[in-house]
PDB file of C-alpha atoms in Angstrom:
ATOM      1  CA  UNK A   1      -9.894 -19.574  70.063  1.00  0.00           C
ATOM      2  CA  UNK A   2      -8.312 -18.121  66.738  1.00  0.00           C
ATOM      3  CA  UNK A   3      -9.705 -15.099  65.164  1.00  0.00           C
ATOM      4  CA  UNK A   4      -9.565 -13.686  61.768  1.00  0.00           C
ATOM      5  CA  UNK A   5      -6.571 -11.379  61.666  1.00  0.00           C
ATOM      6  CA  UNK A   6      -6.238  -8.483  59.334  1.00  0.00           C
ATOM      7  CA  UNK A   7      -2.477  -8.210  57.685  1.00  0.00           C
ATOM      8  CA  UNK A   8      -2.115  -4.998  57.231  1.00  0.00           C
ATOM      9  CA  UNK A   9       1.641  -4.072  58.090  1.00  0.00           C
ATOM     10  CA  UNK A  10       4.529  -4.475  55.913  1.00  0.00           C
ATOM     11  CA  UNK A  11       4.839  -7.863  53.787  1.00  0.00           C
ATOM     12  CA  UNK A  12       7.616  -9.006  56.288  1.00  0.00           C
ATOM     13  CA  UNK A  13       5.446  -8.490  59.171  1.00  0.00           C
ATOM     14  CA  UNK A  14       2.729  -9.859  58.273  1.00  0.00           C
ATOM     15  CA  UNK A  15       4.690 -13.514  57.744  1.00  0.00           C
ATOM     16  CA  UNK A  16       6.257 -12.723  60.891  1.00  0.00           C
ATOM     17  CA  UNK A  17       3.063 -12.409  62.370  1.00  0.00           C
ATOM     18  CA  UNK A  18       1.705 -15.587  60.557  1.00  0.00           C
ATOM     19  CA  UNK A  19       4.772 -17.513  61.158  1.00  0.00           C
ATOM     20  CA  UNK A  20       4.015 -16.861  65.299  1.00  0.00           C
ATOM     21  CA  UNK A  21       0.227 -17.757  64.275  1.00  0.00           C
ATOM     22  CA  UNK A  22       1.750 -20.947  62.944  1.00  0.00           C
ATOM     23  CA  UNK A  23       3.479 -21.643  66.031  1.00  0.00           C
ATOM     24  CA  UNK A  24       1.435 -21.104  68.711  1.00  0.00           C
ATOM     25  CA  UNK A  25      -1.208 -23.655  66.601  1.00  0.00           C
ATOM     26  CA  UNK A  26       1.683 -26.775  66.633  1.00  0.00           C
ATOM     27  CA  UNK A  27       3.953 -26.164  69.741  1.00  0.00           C
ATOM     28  CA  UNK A  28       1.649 -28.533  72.067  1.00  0.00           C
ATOM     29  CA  UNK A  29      -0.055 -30.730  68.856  1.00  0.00           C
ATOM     30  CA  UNK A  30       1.649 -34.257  67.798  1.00  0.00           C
ATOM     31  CA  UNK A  31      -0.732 -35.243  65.349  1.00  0.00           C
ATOM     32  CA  UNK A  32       0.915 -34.690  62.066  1.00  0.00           C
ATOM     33  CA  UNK A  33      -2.291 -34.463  60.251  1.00  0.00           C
ATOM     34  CA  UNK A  34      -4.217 -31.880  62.725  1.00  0.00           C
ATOM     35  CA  UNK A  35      -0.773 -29.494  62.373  1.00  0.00           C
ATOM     36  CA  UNK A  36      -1.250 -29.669  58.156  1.00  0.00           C
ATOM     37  CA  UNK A  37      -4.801 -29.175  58.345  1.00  0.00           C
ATOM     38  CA  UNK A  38      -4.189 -26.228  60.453  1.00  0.00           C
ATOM     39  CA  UNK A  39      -1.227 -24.799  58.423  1.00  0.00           C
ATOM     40  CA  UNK A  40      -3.168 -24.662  55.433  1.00  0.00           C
ATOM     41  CA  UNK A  41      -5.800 -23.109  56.868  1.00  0.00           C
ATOM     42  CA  UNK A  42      -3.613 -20.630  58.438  1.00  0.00           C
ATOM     43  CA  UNK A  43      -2.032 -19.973  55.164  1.00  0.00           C
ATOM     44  CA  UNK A  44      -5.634 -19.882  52.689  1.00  0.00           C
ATOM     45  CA  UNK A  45      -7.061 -17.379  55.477  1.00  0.00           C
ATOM     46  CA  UNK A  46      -3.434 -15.114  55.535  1.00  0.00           C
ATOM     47  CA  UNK A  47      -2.998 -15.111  51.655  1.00  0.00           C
ATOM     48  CA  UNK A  48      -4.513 -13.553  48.679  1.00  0.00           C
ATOM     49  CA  UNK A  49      -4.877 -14.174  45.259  1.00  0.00           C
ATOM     50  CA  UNK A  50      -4.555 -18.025  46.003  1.00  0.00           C
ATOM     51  CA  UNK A  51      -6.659 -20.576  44.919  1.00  0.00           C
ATOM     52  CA  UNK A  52      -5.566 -23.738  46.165  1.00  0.00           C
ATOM     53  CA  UNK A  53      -3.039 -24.326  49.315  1.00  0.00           C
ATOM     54  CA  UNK A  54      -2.241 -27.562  50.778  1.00  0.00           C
ATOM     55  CA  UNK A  55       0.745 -30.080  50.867  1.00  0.00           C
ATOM     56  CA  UNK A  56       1.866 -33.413  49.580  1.00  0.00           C
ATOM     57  CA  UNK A  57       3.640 -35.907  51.208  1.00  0.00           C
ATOM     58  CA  UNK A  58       6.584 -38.236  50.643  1.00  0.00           C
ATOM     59  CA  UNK A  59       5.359 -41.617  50.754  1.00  0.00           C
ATOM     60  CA  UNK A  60       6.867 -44.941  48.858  1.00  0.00           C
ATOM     61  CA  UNK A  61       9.127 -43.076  46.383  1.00  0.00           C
ATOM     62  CA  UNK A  62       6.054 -40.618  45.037  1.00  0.00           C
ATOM     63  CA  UNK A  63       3.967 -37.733  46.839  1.00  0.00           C
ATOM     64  CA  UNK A  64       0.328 -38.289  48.310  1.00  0.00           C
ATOM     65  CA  UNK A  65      -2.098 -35.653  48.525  1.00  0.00           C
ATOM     66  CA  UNK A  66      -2.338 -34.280  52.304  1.00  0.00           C
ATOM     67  CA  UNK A  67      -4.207 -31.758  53.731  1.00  0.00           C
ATOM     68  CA  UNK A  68      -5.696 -28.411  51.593  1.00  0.00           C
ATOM     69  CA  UNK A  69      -7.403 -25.968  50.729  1.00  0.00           C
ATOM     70  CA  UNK A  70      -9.167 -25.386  47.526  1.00  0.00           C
ATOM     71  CA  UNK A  71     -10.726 -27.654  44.646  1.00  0.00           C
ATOM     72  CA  UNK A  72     -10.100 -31.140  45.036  1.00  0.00           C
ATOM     73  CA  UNK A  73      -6.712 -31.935  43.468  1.00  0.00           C
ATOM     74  CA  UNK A  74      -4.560 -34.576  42.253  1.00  0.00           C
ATOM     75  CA  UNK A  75      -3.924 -37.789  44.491  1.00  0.00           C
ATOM     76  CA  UNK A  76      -0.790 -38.920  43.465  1.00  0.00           C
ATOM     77  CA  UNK A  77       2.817 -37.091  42.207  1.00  0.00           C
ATOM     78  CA  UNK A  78       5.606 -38.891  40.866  1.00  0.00           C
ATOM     79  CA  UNK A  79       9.210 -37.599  42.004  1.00  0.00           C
ATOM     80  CA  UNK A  80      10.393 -35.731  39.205  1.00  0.00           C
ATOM     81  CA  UNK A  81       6.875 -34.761  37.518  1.00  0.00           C
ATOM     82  CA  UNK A  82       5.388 -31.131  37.696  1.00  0.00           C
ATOM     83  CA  UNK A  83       6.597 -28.703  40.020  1.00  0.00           C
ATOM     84  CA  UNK A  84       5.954 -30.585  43.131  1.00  0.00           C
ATOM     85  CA  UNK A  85       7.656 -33.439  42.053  1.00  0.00           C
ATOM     86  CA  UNK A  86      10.578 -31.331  40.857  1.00  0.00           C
ATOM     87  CA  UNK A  87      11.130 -29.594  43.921  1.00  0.00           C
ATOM     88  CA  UNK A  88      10.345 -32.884  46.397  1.00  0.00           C
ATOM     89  CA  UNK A  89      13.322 -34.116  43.692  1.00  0.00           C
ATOM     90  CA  UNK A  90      15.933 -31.946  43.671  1.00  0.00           C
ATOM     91  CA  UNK A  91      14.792 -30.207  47.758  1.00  0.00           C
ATOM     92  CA  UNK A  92      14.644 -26.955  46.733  1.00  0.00           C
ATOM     93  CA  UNK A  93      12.196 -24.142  46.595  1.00  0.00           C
ATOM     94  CA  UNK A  94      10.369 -23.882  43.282  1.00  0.00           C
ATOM     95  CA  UNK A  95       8.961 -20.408  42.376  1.00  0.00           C
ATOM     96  CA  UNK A  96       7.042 -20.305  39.041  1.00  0.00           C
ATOM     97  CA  UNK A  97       6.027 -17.330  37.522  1.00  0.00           C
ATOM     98  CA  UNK A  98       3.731 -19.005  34.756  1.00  0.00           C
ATOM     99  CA  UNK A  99       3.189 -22.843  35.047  1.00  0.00           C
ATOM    100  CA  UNK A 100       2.490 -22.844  31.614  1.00  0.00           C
ATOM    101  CA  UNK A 101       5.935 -22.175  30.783  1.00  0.00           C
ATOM    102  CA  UNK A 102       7.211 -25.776  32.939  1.00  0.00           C
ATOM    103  CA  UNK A 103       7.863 -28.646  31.260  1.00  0.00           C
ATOM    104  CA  UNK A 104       5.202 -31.242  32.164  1.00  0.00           C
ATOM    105  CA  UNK A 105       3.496 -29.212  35.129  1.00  0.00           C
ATOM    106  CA  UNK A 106       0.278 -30.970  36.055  1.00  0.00           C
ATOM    107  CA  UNK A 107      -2.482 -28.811  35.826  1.00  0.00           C
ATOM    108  CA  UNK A 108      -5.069 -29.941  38.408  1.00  0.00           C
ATOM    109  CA  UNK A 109      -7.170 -25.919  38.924  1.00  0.00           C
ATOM    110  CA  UNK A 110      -7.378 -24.890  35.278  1.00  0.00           C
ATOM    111  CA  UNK A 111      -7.679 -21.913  36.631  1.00  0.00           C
ATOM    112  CA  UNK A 112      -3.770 -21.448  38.331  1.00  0.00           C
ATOM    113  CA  UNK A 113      -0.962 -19.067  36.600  1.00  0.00           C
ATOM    114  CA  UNK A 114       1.547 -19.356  39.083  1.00  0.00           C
ATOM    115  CA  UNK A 115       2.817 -21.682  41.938  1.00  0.00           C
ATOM    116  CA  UNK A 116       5.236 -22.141  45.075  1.00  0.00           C
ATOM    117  CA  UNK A 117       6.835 -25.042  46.136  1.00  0.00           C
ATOM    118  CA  UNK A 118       8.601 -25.607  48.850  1.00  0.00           C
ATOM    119  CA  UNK A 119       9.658 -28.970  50.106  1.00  0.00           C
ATOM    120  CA  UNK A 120       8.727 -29.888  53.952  1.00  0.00           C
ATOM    121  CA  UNK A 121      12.804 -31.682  55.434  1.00  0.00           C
ATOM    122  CA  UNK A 122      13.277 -33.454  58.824  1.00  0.00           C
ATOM    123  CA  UNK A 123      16.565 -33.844  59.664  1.00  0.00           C
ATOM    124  CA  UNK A 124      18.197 -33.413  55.931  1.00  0.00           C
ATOM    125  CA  UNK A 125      14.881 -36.111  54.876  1.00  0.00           C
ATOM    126  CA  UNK A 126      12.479 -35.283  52.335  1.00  0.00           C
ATOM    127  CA  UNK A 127       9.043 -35.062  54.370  1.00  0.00           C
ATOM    128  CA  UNK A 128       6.553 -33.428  51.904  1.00  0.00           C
ATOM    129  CA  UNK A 129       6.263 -30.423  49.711  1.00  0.00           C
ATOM    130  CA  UNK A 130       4.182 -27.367  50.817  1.00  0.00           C
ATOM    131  CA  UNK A 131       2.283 -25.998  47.759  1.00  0.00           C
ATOM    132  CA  UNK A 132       0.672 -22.802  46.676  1.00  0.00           C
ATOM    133  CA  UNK A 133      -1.446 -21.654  43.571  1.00  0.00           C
ATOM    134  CA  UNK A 134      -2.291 -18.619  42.659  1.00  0.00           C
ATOM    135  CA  UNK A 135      -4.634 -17.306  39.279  1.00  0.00           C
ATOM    136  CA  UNK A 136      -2.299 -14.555  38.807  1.00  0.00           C
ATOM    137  CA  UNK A 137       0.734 -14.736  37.035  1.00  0.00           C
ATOM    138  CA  UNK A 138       3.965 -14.124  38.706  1.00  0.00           C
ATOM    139  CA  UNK A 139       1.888 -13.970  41.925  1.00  0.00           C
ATOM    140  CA  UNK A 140       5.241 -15.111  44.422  1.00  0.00           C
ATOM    141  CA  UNK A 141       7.988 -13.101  45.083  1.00  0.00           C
ATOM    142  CA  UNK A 142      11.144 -13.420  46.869  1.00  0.00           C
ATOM    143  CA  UNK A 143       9.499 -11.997  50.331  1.00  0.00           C
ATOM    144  CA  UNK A 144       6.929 -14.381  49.596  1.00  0.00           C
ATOM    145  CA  UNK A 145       9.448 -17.178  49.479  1.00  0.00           C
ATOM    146  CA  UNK A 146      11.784 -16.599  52.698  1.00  0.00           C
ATOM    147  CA  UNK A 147       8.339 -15.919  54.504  1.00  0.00           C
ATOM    148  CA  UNK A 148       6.931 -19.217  53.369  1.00  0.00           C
ATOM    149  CA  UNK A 149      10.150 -21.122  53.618  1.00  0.00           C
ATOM    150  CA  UNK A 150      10.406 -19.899  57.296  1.00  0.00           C
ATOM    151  CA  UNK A 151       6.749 -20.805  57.472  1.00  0.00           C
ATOM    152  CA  UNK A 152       7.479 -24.919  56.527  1.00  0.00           C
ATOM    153  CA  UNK A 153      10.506 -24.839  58.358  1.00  0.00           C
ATOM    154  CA  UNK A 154       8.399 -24.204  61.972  1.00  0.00           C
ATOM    155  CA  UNK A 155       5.893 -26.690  60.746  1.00  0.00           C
ATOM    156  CA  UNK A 156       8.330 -29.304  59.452  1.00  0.00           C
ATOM    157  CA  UNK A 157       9.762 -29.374  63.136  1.00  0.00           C
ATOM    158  CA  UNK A 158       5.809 -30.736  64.211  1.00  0.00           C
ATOM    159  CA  UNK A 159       5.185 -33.060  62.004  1.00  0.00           C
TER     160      UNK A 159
END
C-alpha cells in the first residue's frame, strides 16, 4: 500500500526520500510500462508547481509519448526538435528556465514556463527522456536536477 507522503525536510531529503519511494515501487516489477506509470505518479504526487510529468521514449529514430501525468500531450518528437528531442539528441540533461526563449520548443500545455529534461540510458543507449513542466518560470534548479537525474538513473535500471 503507498500513502501520501508529506516532504517536508530539506530539498535533498526529500529526493532522497522519493528516490527510495522510487525504488521500493520497481525492485520486484519487470513490466517497463507499470514502472513509468508508477514513476510519474511518484513524481506528479512529490512535486509542486508542475503541470505535466511523464516520459517519452526512443523508438525508430524519434520519441513516442509514454506514460504521464497531466493534459494530454504530444504523440510524437523528432530527435533534435524541442527540448526533448534536444536532450534525447545530444544525452544530456536539459534545464530551461523559460521555454519561450528555445529555439523551436514545442509547446503542447500553453500554460508551461519552464521544463526538465533528462534523458532515460541503458548501458550508454538512449532509452527515453524523462520530462517535467512547470507554469513557473525558472521553476528547476540544480538540486532539482541531481535529484531527478538520480531519480531516472534508478528507474532506467527497471525498465
Amino acid at each position: 500500500m503507498f500513502n501520501v507522503e508529506m516532504y517536508q525536510g530539506k530539498k535533498e531529503k526529500n529526493y532522497e526520500l522519493v528516490q527510495k519511494q522510487l525504488s521500493a515501487l520497481v525492485e520486484d516489477e519487470t513490466n517497463r510500462i507499470a514502472n513509468l506509470s508508477n514513476a510519474a505518479a511518484l513524481l506528479n504526487q512529490f512535486l509542486d508547481e508542475v503541470n505535466w510529468v511523464g516520459f517519452y521514449l526512443y523508438e525508430e529514430d524519434q520519441l513516442i509519448l509514454g506514460p504521464f501525468q497531466g493534459l494530454p500531450a504530444c504523440v510524437r518528437i523528432p530527435m533534435g526538435r524541442g527540448v526533448c528531442g534536444t536532450s534525447a539528441a545530444t544525452a544530456k540533461t536539459l534545464r530551461i528556465e523559460d521555454v519561450h526563449q528555445f529555439p523551436g520548443h514545442i509547446a503542447c500545455d500553453a500554460a508551461s514556463r519552464s521544463e526538465i529534461v533528462i534523458p532515460l540510458m541503458q548501458e550508454g543507449n538512449l532509452i527515453g527522456v524523462l520530462d517535467i513542466d512547470s507554469p513557473i518560470t525558472n521553476r528547476f534548479d540544480e538540486i532539482d536536477q541531481q535529484g531527478l537525474e538520480k531519480f531516472a538513473e534508478i528507474l532506467s535500471k527497471h525498465l
